[in-house]
Short mmCIF file of C-alpha atoms in Angstrom, two decimals:
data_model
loop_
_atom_site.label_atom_id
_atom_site.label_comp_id
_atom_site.label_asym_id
_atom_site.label_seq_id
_atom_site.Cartn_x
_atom_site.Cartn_y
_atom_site.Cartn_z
CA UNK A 14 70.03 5.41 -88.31
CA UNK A 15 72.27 2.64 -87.28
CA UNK A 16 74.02 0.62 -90.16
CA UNK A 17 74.22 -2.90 -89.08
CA UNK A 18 76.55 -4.74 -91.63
CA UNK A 19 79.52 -5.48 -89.82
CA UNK A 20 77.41 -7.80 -87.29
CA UNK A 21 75.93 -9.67 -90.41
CA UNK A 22 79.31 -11.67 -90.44
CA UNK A 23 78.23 -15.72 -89.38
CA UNK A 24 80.63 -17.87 -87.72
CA UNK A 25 80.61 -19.86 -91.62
CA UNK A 26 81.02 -16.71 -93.41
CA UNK A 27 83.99 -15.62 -91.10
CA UNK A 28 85.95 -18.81 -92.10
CA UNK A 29 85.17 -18.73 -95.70
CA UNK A 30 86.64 -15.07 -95.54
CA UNK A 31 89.58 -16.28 -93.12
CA UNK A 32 90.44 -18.63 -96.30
CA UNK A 33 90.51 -15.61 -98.37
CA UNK A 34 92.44 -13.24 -96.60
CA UNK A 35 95.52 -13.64 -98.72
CA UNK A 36 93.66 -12.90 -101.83
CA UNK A 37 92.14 -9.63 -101.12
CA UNK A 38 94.59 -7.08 -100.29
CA UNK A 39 93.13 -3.89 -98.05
CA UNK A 40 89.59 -5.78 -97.53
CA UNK A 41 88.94 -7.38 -94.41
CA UNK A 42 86.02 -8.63 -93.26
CA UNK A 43 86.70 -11.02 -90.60
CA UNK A 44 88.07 -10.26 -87.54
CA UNK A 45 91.30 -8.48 -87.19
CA UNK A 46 93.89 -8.43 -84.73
CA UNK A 47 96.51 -6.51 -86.88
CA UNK A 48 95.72 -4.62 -90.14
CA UNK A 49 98.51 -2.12 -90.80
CA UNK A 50 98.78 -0.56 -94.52
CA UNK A 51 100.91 2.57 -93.03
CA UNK A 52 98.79 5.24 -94.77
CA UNK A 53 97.84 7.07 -91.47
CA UNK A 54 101.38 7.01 -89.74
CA UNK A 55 104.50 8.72 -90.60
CA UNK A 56 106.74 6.11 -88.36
CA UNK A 57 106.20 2.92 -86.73
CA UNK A 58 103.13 1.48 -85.61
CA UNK A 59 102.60 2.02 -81.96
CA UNK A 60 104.21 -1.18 -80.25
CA UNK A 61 106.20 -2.56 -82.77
CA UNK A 62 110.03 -2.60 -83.15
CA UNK A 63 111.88 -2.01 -86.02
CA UNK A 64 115.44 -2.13 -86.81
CA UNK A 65 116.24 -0.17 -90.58
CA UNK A 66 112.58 -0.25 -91.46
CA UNK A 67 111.17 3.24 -92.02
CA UNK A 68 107.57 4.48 -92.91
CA UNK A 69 108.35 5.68 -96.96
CA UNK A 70 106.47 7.27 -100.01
CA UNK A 71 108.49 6.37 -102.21
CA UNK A 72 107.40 3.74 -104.56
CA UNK A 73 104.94 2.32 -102.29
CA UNK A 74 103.18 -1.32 -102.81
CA UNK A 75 99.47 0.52 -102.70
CA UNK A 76 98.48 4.14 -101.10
CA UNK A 77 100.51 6.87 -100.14
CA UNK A 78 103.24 4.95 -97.75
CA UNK A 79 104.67 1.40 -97.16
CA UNK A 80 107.54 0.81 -95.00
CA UNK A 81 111.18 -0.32 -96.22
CA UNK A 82 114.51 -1.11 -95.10
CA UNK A 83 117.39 -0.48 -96.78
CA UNK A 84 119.96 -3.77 -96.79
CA UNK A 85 123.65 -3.54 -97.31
CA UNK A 86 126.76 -5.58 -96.20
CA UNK A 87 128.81 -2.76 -94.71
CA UNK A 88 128.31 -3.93 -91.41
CA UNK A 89 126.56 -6.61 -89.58
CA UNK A 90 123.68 -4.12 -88.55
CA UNK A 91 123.04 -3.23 -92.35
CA UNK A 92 123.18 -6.70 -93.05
CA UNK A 93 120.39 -7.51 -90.75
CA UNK A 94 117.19 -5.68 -90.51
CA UNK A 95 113.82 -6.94 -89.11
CA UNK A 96 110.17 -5.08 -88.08
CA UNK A 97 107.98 -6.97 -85.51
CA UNK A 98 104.36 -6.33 -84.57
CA UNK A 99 103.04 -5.49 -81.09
CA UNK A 100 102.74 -8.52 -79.05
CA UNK A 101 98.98 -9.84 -78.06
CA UNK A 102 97.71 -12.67 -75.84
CA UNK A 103 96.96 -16.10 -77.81
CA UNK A 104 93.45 -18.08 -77.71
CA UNK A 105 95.21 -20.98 -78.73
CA UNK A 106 93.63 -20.80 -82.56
CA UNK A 107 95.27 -20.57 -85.40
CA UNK A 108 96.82 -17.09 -86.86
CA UNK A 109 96.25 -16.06 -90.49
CA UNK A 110 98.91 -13.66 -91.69
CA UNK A 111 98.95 -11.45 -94.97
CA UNK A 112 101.37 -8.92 -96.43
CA UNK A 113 102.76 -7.68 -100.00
CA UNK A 114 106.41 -6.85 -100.44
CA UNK A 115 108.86 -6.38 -103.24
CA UNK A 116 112.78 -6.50 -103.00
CA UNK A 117 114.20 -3.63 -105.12
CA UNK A 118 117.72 -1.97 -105.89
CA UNK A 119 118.68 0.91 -103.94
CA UNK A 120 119.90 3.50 -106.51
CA UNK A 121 118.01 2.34 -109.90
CA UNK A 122 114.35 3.40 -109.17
CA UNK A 123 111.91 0.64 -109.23
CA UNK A 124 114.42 -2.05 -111.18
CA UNK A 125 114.36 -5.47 -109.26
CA UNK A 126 117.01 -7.02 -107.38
CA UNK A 127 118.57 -9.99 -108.80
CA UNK A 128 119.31 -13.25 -107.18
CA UNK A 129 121.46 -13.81 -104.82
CA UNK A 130 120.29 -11.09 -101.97
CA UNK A 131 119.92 -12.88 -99.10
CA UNK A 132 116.54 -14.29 -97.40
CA UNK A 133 113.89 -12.63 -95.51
CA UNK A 134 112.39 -15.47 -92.54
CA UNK A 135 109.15 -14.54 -90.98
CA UNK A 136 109.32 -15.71 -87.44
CA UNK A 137 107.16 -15.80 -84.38
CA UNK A 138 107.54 -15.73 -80.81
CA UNK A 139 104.93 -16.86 -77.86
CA UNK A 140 107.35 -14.95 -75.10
CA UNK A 141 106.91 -11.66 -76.11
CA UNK A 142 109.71 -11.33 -78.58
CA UNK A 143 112.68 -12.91 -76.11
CA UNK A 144 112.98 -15.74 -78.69
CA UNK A 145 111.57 -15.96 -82.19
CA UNK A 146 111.09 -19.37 -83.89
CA UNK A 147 111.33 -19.47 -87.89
CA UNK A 148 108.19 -20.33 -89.90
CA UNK A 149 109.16 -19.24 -93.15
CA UNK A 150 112.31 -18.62 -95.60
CA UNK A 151 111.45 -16.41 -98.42
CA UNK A 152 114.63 -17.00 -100.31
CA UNK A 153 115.78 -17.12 -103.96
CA UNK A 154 114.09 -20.81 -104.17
CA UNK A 155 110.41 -18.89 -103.83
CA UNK A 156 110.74 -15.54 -105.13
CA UNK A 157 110.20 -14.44 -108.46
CA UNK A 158 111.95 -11.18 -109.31
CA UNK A 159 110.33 -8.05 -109.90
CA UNK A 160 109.72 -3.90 -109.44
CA UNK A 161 106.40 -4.62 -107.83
CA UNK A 162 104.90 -5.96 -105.20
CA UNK A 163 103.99 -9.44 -104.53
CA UNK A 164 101.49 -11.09 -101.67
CA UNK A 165 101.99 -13.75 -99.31
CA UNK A 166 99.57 -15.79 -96.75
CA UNK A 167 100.74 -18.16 -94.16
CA UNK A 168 98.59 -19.67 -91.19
CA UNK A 169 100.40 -20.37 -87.61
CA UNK A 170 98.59 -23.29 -86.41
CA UNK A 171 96.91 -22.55 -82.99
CA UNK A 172 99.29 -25.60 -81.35
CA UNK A 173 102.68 -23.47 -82.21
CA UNK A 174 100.84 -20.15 -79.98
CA UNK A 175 99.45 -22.40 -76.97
CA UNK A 176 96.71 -20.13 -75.09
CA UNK A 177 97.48 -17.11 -72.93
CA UNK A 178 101.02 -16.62 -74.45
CA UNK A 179 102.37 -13.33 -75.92
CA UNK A 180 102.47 -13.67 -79.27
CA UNK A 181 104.12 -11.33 -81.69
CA UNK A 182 105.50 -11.47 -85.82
CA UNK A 183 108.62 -10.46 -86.77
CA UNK A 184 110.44 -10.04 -90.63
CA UNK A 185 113.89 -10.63 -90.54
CA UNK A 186 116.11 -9.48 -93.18
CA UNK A 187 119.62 -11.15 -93.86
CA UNK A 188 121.82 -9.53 -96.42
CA UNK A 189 124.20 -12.19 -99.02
CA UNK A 190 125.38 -9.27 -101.99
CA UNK A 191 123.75 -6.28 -103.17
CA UNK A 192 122.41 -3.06 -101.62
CA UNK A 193 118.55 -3.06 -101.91
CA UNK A 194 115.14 -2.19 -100.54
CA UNK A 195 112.93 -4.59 -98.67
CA UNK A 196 109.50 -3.23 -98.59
CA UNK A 197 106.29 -4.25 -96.57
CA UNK A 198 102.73 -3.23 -96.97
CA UNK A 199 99.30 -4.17 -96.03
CA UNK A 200 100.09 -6.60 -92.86
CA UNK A 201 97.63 -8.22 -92.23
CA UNK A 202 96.85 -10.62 -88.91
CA UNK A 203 93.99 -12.43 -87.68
CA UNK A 204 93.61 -14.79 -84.89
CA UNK A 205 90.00 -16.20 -84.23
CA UNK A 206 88.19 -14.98 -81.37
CA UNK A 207 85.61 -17.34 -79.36
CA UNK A 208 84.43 -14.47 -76.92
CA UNK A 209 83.29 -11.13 -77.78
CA UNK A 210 85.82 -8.22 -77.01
CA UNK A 211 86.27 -6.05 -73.88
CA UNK A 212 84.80 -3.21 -73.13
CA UNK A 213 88.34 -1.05 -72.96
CA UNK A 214 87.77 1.14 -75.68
CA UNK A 215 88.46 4.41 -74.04
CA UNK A 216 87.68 7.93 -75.51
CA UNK A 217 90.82 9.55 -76.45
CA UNK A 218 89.80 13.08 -78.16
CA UNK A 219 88.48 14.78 -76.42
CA UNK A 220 89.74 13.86 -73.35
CA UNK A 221 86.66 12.14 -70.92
CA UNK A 222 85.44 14.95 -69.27
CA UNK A 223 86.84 17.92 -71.00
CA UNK A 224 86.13 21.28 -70.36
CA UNK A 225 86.73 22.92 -73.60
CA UNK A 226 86.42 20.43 -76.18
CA UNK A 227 86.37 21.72 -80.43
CA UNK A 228 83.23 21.91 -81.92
CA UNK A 229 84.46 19.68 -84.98
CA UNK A 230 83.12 16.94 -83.93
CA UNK A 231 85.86 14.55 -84.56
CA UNK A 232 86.13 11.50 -82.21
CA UNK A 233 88.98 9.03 -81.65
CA UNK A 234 89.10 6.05 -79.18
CA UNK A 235 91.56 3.50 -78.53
CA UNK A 236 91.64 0.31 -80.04
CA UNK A 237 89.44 -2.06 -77.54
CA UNK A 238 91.09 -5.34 -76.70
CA UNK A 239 90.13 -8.81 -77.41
CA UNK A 240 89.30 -8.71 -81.45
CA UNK A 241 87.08 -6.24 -82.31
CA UNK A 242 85.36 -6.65 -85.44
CA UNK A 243 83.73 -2.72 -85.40
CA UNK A 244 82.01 -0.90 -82.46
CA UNK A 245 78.79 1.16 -82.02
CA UNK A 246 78.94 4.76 -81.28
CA UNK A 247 76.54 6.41 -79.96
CA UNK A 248 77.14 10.25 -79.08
CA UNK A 249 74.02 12.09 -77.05
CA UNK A 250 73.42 15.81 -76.51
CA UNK A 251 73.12 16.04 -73.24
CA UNK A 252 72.63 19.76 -72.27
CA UNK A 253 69.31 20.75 -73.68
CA UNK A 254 68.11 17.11 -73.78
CA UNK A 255 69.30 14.21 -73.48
CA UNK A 256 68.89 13.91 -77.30
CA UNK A 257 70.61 11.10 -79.35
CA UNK A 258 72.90 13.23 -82.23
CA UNK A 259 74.66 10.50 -83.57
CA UNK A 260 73.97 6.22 -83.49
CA UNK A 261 75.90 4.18 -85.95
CA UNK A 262 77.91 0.82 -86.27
CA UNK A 263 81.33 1.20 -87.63
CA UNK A 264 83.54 -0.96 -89.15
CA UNK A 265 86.95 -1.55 -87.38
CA UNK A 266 87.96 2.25 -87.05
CA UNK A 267 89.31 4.29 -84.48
CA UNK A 268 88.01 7.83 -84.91
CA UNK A 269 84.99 9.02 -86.83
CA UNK A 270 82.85 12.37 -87.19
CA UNK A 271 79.75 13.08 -85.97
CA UNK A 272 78.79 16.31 -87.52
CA UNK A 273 79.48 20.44 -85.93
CA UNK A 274 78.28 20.50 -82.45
CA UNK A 275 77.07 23.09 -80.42
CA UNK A 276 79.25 25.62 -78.17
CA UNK A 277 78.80 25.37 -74.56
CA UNK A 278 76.77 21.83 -74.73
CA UNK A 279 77.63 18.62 -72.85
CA UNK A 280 77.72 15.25 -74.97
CA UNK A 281 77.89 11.86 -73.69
CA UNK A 282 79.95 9.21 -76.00
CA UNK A 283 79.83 5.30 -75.99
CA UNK A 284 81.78 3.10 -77.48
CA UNK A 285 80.57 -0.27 -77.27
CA UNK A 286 83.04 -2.79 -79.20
CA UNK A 287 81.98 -6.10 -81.01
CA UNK A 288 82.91 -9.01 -82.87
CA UNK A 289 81.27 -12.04 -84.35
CA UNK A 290 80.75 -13.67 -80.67
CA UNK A 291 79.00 -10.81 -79.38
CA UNK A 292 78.98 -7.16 -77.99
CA UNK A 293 81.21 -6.54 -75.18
CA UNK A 294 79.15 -5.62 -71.81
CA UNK A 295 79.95 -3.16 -69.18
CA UNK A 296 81.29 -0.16 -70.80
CA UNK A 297 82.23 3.07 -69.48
CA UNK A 298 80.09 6.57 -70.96
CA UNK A 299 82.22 9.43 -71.74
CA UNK A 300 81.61 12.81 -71.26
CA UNK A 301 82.94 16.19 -72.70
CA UNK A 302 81.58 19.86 -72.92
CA UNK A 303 82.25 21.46 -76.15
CA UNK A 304 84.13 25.45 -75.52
CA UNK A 305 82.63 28.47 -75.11
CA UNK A 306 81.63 30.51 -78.44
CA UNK A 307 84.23 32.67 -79.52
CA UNK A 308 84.15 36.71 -79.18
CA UNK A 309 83.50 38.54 -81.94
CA UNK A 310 86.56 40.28 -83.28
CA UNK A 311 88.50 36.50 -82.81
CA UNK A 312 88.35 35.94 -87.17
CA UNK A 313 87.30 37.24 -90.00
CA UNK A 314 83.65 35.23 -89.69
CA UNK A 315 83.06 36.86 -86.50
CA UNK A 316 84.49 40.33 -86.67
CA UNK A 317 83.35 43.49 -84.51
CA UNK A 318 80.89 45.04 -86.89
CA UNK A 319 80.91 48.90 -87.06
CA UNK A 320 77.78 50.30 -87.69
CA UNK A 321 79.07 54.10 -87.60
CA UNK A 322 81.48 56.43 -87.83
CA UNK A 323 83.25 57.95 -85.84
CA UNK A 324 84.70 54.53 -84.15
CA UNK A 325 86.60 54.61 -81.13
CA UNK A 326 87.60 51.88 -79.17
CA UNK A 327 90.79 50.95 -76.41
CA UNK A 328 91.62 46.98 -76.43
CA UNK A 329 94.33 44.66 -76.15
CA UNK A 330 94.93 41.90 -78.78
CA UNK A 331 95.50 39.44 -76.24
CA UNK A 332 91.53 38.76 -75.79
CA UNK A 333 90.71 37.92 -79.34
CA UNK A 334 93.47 34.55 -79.57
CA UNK A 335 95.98 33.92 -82.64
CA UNK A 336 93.73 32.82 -86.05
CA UNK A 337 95.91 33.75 -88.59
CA UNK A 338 99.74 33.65 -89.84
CA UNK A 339 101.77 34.70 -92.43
CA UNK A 340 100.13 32.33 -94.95
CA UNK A 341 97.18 34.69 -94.59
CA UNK A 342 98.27 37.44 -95.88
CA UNK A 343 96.47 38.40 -99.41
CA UNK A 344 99.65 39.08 -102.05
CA UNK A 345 101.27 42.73 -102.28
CA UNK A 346 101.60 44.81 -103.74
CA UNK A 347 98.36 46.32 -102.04
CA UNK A 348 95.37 48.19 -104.00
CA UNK A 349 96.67 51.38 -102.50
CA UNK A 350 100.52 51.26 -102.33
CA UNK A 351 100.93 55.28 -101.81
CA UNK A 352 98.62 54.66 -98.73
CA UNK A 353 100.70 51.95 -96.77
CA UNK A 354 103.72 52.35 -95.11
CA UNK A 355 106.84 49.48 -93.47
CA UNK A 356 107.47 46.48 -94.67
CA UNK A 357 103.94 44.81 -95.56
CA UNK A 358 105.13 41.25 -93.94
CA UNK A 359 102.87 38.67 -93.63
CA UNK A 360 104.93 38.13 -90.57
CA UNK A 361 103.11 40.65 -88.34
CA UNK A 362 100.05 38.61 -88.83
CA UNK A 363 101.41 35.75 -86.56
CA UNK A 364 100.65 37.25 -83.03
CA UNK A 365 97.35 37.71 -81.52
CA UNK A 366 94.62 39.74 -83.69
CA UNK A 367 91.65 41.23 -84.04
CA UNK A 368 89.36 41.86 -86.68
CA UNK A 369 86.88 44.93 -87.08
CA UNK A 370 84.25 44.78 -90.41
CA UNK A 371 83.24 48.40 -91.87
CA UNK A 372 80.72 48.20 -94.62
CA UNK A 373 80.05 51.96 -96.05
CA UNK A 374 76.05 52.60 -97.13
CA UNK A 375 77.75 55.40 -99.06
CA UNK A 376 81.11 55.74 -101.10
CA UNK A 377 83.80 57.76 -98.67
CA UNK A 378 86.80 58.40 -97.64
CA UNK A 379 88.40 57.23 -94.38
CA UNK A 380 91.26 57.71 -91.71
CA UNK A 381 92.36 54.73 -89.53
CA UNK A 382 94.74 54.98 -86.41
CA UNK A 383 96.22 53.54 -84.22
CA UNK A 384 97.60 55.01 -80.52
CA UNK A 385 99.10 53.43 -77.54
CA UNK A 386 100.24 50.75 -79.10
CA UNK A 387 103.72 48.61 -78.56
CA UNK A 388 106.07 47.58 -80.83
CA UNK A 389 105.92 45.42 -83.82
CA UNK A 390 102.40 45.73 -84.39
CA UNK A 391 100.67 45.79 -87.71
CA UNK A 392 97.57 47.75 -89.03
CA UNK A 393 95.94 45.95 -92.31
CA UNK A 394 92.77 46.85 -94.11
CA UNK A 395 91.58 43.83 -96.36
CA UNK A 396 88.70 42.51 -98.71
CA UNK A 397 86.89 39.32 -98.24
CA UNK A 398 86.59 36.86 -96.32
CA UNK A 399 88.79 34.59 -95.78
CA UNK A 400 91.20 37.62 -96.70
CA UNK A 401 91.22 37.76 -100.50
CA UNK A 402 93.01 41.33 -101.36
CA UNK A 403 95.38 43.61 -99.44
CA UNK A 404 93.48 46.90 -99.65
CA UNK A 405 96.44 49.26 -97.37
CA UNK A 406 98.66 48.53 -94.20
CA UNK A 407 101.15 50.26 -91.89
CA UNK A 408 103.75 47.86 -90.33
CA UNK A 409 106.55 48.65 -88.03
CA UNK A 410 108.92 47.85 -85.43
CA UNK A 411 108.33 51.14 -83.12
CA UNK A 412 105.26 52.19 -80.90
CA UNK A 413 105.18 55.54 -82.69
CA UNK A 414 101.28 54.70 -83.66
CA UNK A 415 99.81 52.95 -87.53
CA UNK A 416 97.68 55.35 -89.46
CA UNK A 417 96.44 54.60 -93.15
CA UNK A 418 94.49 58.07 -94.01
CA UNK A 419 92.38 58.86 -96.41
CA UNK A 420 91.68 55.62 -97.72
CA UNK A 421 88.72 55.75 -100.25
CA UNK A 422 85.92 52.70 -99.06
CA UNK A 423 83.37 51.85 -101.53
CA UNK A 424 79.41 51.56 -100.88
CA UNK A 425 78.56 48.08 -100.35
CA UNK A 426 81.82 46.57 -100.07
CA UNK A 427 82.87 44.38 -96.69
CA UNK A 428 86.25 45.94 -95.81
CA UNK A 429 88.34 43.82 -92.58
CA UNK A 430 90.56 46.11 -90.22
CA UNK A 431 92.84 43.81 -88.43
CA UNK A 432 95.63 44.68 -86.08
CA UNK A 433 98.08 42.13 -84.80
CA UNK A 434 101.67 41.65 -83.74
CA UNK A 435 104.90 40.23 -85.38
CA UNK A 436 104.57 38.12 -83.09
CA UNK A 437 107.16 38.73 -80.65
CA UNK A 438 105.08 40.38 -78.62
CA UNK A 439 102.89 38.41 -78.68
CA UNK A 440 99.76 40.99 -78.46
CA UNK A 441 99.44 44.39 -78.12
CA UNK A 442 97.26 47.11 -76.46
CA UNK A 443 95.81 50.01 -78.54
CA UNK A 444 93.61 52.18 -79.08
CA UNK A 445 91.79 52.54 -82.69
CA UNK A 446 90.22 55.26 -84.78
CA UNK A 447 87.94 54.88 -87.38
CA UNK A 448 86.28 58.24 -88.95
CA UNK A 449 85.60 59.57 -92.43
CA UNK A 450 87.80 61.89 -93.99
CA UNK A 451 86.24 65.37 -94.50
CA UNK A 452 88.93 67.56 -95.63
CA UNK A 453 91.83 65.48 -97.49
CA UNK A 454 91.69 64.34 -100.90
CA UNK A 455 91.84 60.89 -100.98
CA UNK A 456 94.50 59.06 -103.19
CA UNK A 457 92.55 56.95 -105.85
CA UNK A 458 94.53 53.87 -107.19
CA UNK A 459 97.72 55.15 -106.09
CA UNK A 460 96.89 58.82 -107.70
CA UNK A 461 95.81 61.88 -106.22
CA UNK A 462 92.74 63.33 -108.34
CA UNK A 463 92.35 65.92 -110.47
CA UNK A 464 89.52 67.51 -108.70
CA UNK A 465 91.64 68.28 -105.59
CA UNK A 466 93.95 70.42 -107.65
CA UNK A 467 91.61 73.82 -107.66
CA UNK A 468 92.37 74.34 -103.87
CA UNK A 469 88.82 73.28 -102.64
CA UNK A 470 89.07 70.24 -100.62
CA UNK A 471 85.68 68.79 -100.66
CA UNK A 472 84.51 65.39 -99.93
CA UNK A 473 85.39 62.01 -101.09
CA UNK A 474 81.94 62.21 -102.74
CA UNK A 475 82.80 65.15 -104.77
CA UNK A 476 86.27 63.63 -105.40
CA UNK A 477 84.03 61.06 -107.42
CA UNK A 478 81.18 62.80 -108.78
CA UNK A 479 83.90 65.62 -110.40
#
């Protein structure tokens, strides 16, 4: 069901909040034209400029990350360091501006810079960042020293940004002694709208009209023009239907999830930004089909079952895809060390693989081979899934054939055979073997059993009954 609270803002309430913006850090519930904390970036906001200013976790104002500059007097472009926002078209009202920052030494941790830095002037342009006029001089006459982070609100009036010109911020830094940090968090910039916004909020991911889109459900759009406030999304199954899977009104967000979909099913997305003024009108639908269900044998949740023994099969790697890397591979030593043979690496699970599932009804022994294969390929039996214990492998460079023989399998127990490549190449062909082993006694943890010592070579089940 669609949540309605962001369009329960009134023209009244919107200024009372404007008058508040300074006080509540991270909470805005007016209309935004700018609200950057720097918690989902690792650089620079798209648009902006910056000269010294870097995206940082270190000692942040709030979060995970604010962004800093480090200013020194070595030269005059480490004495002077500045960050500007994207540049936007002015209504001609005024601009309410919000930020924290904190001025701290370079070397000493969080310990505060004394007086005497410099200044930092927060300036504004209306050509599009050709000229930028002062507004204010934060200087040692208005700040207070300290390790933390302190806010500040201004508001531009409307007649310094005249209508239809490109307006954009800047901070400009201007080293006097001392080698510090400069840090700036939670920017925040409104300008009030007096139309609702336009309809340009285009579907980014997936890509309108793609073929082969994830089944995760995630959704990002780009930011629609004109002062959004929040948008409704509305996301419709359209193969099968049409059937509405997902209606809601979000806040002012650019991506959002809408729950698994279905393989092989078209969807329909719209994105309808709004603002206090309104809903925008006209907007495009989107459309994306979701990929095709994976073949069995492509991971560990979707394995080719064996049902019997024996197994024989001749495939190439190259049609199950690349799931897994090195990262997957369960520790070694493995259960049966005296069974594998090469180097073990986790490495030779970075090419293309597939995955084969053998659950024995009965305890038994078993051979598995490989034939035909190229090089660097590697043969690995585990337990669980996702891959929780190395049971046996045999890894190596040459295309002499893998073979792990009798390896004793356990009634009841899930066992994955996967075969893959280091990954240069990339995939491999092959041709595989599975069949229980009749006549050799198999090695149980690491040991070859008693009962095989009287020159009868039974079964795997008298192995364990003896």
């Amino acid at each position: 069901m669609k949540t309605n609270f962001y369009k329960f803002v009134t023209p009244m309430l919107a200024l009372a909040m404007l008058l508040l913006l300074g006080t509540l850090p991270n909470q805005v519930f007016a209309q935004v034209g700018i609200n950057q904390d720097f918690e989902s970036i690792t650089g620079i906001p798209t648009g902006w400029t910056a000269s010294g200013f870097l995206n940082s976790t270190t000692l942040p104002c709030s979060g995970l990350r604010s962004t800093r500059a480090n200013v020194y007097g070595t030269s005059a472009t480490t004495q002077q360091r500045s960050l500007a926002t994207q540049s936007w078209v002015s209504n001609g009202n005024d601009v309410a501006i919000s930020f924290d920052y904190k001025i701290i030494n370079f070397a000493t941790g969080n310990a505060p810079t004394p007086a005497g830095w410099g200044s930092m002037t927060l300036q504004y342009s209306t050509d599009g960042g050709t000229v930028y006029n002062p507004f204010f001089v934060l200087n040692d006459a208005n700040h207070t020293t300290s390790g933390t982070c302190a806010p500040l609100n201004f508001t531009i009036p409307g007649a310094n940004v005249p209508s239809g010109t490109n307006v954009r911020l800047r901070w400009f830094c201007q080293w006097v002694a001392g080698d510090y940090y400069f840090y700036l968090d939670n920017i925040q910039v409104l300008q009030e709208a007096t139309t609702p916004p336009s309809c340009d909020a285009a579907l980014t991911s997936p890509a309108n009209n793609a073929p082969a889109a994830s089944i995760n459900g995630l959704l990002g759009w780009s930011a629609a023009t004109g002062v959004p406030t929040g948008y409704d999304v509305t996301v419709t199954q359209v193969t099968g239907g049409p059937s509405v899977i997902y209606d809601e009104t979000l806040g002012n967000v650019t991506t959002t999830s809408v729950g698994t979909l279905l393989y092989s099913t078209q969807y329909s997305v719209d994105i309808v930004p709004f603002n206090m003024f309104g809903s925008a009108t006209g907007c495009t639908t989107y459309n994306f089909t979701t990929q095709n269900p994976p073949p069995p044998g492509t991971d560990c949740f979707i394995p080719i079952v064996i049902s019997n023994l024996p197994y024989a099969v001749t495939d190439n790697t190259i049609n199950y895809g690349d799931d897994y890397s090195t990262t997957d591979r369960p520790a070694i030593p493995p259960v049966y060390p005296l069974l594998s043979n090469g180097t073990g690496s986790g490495s030779y699970l970075n090419g293309d693989e597939v995955v084969y599932r053998f659950t024995p009804s009965t305890d038994m022994g078993i051979n598995v081979s490989l034939a035909n294969t190229g090089t660097w390929v590697g043969l690995w039996v585990f337990e669980g899934c996702p891959f929780a214990t190395t049971v046996a492998y045999h890894t190596g460079s040459d295309a002499t054939g893998r073979a792990i023989n009798a390896l004793p399998v356990f009634a009841g127990t899930d066992y994955y055979i996967v075969i893959s490549t280091f990954p240069t190449p990339q995939n491999s062909a092959y041709d595989l073997l599975i069949e229980e082993n009749i006549f050799d006694c198999p090695q149980i943890n690491g040991n070859i059993g008693d009962p095989c010592d009287d020159g009868d070579p039974g079964t795997f089940s008298d192995v364990i009954a003896a």
